[in-house]
Coordinates of C-alpha atoms in Angstrom, one line a residue:
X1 CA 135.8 116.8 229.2
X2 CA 134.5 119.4 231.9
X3 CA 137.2 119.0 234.6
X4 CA 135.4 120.8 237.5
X5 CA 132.5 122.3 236.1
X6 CA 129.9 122.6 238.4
X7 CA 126.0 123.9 237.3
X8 CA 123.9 125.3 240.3
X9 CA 120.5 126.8 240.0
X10 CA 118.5 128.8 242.7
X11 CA 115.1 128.6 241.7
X12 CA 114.2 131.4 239.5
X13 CA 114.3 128.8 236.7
X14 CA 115.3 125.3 237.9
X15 CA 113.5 124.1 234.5
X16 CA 116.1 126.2 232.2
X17 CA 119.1 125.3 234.5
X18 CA 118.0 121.5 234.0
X19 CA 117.7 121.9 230.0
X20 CA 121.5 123.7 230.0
X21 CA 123.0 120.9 232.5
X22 CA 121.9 118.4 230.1
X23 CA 123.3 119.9 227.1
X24 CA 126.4 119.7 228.8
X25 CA 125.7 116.0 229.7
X26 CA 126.5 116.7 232.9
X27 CA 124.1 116.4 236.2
X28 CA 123.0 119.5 237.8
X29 CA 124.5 120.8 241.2
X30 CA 123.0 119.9 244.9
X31 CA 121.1 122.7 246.6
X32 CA 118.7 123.1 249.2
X33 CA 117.2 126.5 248.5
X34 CA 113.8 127.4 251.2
X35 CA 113.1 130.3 253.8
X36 CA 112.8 130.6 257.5
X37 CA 109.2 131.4 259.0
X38 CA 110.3 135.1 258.7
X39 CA 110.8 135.1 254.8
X40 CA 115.0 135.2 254.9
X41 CA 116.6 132.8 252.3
X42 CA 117.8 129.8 253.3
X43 CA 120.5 127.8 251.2
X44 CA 123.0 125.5 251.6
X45 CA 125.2 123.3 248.7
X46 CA 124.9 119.5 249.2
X47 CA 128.0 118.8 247.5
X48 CA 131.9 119.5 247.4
X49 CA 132.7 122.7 245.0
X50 CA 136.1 123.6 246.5
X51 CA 138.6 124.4 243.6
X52 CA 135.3 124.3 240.9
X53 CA 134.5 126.6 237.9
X54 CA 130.9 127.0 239.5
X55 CA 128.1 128.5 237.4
X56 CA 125.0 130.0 239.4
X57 CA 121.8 129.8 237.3
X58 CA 119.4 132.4 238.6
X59 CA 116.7 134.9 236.5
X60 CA 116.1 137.5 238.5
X61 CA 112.2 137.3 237.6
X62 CA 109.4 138.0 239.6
X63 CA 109.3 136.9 242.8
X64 CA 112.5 139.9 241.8
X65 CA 113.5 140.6 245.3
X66 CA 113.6 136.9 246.3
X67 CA 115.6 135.6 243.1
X68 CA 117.8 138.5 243.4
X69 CA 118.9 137.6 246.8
X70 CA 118.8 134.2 246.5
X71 CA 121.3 134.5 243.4
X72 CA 123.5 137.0 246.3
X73 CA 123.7 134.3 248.9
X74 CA 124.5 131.4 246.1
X75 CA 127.2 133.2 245.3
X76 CA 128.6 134.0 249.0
X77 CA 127.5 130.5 249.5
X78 CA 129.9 129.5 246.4
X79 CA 133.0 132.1 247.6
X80 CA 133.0 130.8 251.2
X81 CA 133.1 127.2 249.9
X82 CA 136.1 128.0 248.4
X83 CA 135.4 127.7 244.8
X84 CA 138.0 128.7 241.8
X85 CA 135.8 131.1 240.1
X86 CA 131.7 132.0 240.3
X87 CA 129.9 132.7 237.4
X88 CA 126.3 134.4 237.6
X89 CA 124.5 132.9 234.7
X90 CA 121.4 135.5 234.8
X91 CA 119.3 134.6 231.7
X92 CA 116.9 137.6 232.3
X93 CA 118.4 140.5 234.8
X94 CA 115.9 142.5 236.7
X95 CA 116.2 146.1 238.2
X96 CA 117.5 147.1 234.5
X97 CA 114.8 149.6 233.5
X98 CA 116.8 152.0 235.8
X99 CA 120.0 152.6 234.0
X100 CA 120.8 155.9 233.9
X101 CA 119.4 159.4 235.8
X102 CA 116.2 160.9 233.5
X103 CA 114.7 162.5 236.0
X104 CA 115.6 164.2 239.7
X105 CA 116.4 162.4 242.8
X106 CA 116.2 158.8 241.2
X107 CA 118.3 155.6 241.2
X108 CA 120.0 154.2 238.5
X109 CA 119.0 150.2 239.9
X110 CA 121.1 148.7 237.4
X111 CA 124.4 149.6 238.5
X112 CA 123.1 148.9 242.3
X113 CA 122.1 145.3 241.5
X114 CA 125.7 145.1 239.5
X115 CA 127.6 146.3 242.2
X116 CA 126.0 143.8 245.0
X117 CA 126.6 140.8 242.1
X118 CA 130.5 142.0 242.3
X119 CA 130.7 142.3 246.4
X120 CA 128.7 139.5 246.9
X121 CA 131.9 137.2 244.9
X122 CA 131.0 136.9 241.6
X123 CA 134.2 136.7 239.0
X124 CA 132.3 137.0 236.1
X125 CA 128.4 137.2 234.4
X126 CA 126.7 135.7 231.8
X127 CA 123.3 137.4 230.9
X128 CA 121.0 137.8 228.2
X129 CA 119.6 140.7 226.1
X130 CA 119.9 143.2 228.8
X131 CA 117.0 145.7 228.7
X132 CA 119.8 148.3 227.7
X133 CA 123.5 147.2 226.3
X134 CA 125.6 149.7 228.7
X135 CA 124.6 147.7 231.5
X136 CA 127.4 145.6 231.0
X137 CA 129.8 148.3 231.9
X138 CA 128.3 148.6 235.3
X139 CA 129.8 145.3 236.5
X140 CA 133.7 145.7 237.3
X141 CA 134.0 142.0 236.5
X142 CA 133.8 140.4 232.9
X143 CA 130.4 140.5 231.1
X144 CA 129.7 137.8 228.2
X145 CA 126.1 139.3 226.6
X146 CA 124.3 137.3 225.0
X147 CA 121.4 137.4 222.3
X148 CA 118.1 135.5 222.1
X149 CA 117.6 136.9 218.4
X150 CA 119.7 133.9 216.3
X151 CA 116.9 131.1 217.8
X152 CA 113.7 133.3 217.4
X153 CA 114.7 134.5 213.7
X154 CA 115.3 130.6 213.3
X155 CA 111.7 130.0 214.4
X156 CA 110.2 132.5 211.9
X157 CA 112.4 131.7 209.2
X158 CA 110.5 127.9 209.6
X159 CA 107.0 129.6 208.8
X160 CA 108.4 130.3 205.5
X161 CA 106.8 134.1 205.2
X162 CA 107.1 135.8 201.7
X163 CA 109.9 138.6 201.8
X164 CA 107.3 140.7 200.1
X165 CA 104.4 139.7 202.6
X166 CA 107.1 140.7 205.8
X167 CA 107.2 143.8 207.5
X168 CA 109.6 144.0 211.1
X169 CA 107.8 146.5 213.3
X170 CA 109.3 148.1 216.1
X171 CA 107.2 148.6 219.3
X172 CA 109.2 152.1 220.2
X173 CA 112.7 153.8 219.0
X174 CA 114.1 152.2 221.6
X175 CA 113.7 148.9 219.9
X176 CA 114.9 150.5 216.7
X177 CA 118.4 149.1 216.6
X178 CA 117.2 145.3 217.9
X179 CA 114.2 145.7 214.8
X180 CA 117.0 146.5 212.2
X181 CA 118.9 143.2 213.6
X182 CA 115.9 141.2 213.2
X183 CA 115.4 142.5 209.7
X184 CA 118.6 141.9 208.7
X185 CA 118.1 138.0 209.8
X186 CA 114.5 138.0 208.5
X187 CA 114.3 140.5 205.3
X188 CA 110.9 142.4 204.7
X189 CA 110.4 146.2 205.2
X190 CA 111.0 148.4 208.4
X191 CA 107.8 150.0 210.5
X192 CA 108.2 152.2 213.6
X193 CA 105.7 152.6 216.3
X194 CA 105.6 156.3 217.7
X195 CA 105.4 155.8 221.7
X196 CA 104.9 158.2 224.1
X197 CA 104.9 156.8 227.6
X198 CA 102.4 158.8 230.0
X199 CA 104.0 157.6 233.2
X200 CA 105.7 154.6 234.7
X201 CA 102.4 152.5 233.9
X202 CA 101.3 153.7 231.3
X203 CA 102.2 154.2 227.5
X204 CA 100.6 156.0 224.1
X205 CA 100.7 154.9 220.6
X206 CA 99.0 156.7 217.5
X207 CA 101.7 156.9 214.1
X208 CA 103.0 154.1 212.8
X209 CA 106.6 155.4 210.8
X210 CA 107.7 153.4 207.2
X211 CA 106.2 150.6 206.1
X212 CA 103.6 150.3 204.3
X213 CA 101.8 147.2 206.3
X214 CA 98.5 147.2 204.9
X215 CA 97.7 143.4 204.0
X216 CA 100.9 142.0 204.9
X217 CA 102.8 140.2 207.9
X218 CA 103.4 142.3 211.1
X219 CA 106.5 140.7 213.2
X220 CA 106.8 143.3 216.2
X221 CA 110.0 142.5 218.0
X222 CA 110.6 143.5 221.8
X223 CA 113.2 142.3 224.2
X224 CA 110.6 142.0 227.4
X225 CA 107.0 141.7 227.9
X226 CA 106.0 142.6 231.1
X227 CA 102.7 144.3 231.7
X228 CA 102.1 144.1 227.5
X229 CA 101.1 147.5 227.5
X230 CA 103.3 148.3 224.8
X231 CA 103.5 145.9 222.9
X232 CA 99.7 145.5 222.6
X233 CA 99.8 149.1 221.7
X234 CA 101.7 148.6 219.1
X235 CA 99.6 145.4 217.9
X236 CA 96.8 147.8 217.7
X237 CA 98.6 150.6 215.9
X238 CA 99.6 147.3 213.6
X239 CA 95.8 146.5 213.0
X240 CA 94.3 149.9 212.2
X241 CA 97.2 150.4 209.3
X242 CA 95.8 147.4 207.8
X243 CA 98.2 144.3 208.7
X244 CA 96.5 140.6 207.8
X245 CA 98.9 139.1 210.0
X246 CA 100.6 139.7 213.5
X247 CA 103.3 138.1 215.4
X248 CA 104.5 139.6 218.3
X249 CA 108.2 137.8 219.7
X250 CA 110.2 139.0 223.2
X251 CA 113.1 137.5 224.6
X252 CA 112.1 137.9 228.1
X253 CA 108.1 136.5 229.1
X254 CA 107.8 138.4 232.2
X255 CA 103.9 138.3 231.9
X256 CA 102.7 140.6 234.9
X257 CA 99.3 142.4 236.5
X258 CA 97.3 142.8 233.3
X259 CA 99.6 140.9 230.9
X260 CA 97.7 137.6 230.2
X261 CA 94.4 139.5 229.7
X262 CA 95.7 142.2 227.4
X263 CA 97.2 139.5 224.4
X264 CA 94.5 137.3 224.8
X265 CA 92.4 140.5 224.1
X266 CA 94.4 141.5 221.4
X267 CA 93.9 138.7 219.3
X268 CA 97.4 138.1 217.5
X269 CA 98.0 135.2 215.5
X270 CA 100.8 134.0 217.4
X271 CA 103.0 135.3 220.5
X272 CA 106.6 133.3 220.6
X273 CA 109.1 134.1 223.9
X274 CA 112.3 132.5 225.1
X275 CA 112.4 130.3 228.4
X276 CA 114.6 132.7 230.1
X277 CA 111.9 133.4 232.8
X278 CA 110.4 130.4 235.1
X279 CA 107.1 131.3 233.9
X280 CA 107.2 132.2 230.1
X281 CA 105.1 129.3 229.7
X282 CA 101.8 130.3 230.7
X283 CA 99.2 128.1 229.8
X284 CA 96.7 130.9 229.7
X285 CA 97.6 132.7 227.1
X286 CA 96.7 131.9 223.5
X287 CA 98.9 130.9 220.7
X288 CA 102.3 131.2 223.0
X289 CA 104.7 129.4 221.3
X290 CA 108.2 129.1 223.7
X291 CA 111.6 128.3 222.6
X292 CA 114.5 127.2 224.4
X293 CA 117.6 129.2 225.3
X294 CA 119.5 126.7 227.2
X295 CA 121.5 125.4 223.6
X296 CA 123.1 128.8 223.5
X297 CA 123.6 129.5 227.3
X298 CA 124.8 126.2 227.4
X299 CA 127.5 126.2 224.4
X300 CA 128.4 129.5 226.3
X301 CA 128.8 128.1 229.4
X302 CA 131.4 125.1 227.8
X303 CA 133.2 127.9 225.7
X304 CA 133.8 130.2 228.9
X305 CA 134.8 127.1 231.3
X306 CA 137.3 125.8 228.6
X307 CA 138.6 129.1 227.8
X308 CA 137.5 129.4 224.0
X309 CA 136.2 132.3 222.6
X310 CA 132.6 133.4 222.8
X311 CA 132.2 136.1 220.7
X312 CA 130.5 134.3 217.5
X313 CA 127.6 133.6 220.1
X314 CA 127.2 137.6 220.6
X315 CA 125.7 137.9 216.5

């Protein structure tokens, strides 16, 4: 059924790469992935992949620099092995916060990282709700994008919330477009959280835009959680305009410096993620609930390999 298909993982998120070879029904790929006494990446394929459709499963989570350049030299590894085409399956891509020139004299990360995935041998990507969409046209190969929101609407739409009771809050305007999805999925109302970010650490929120959510059920929406600034910013803004209930959902659990301590602080009644980063399952925080990507990467990964369309998975 999958002439040549071949699933490798680095380990950025052996777990997730596990759960998506298995959907397949298929075993997962030999590799011996370590580093030399000086910290350089070591890796080497245990097994034949001449003439495969190889697919490299690597979030580039933290330890960022390490997964990134492990996914680099999987792929070179792959090229110089001779295989028939390399796919970078990156279920959470890093270095995407810089995507475009805001300021003087800065980077724009994104394209870098894209343009070292393209040298390094890589025919195509598969990736999932990049921080911004235009990232895609920064690799000169083909991008499939994929979206988490199908499987965490699904998990909401279990709890069985009043349309009346529901109000989709999003944590900036950034998020705007990403809440009105949601909404669309989920029903309820529309709220908008006024952010102003102070500096590269630090954010401000005060006005809360639409609803009303006074007494009802606050879902805020956000595709990454890293240091939860933000988004516990916006849970507070949530609170002091009178919502009962608050839910707070991200595709990517990132959960850096102060991350753990700031939900637990901020008390909400239940804080879902995807398994798209190694360690979205921390079993610090309170009420995390985690659900699983790898059905969706997975159906992707069978569609692309047998050359059938993808595009229903993009809605």
């Amino acid at each position: 059924m999958y002439e040549r298909l071949t699933i490798l993982s680095g380990r950025g998120n052996p777990a997730l790469a596990t759960e998506i070879a298995e959907y397949l029904g298929i075993g997962l790929g030999h590799v011996d992935a370590s580093n030399f006494p000086d910290g350089e990446v070591s890796v080497k394929l245990n097994q034949n992949v001449r003439g495969c459709d190889v697919f490299i499963v690597q979030s580039t989570s933290p330890p960022v620099n390490d997964n990134l350049m492990e996914l680099l030299i999987l792929i070179d590894a792959c090229r110089r092995a001779s295989a028939a085409r390399i796919t970078a399956v990156i279920p959470y891509f890093g270095y995407a916060r810089q995507d475009r020139k805001d300021s003087g004299r800065v980077p724009i990360t994104s394209k870098l990282v894209a343009n070292l995935i393209v040298q390094a041998g890589a025919h195509r990507v598969l990736a999932m709700d990049l921080h911004a969409a235009q990232i895609q046209g920064f690799f000169d190969v083909p991008v499939d994008h994929l979206y988490a929101a199908p499987i965490l609407d699904k998990h909401f739409k279990s709890m069985d919330i009043a349309l009346e009771d529901l109000v989709i809050v999003s944590p900036d305007e950034g998020s705007i477009k990403r809440s009105l999805q949601h909404q669309e999925n989920l029903g309820g109302s529309l709220a908008i959280v006024d952010k102003r970010r102070a500096n590269a650490l630090e954010t401000r929120q005060a006005n809360l835009i639409g609803g009303p959510i006074d007494g009802k059920t606050a879902l805020i929406f956000d595709d990454m959680i890293t240091t939860a600034g933000s988004i516990t910013g916006a849970v507070k803004v949530a609170r002091e305009h009178g919502a009962r209930r608050i839910y707070v959902c991200a595709t990517h659990g990132v959960f850096c410096g102060p991350a753990v301590e700031r939900l637990n602080a901020s008390q909400v009644d239940g804080l879902v993620v995807s398994n798209t980063c190694r360690d979205a399952s921390n079993p610090l925080l309170k009420n995390l609930t985690t659900v699983s990507v790898a059905p969706l990467l997975g159906e992707a990964i069978r569609r692309v390999h047998r050359n059938e369309s993808v595009s229903y998975l993009f809605d």
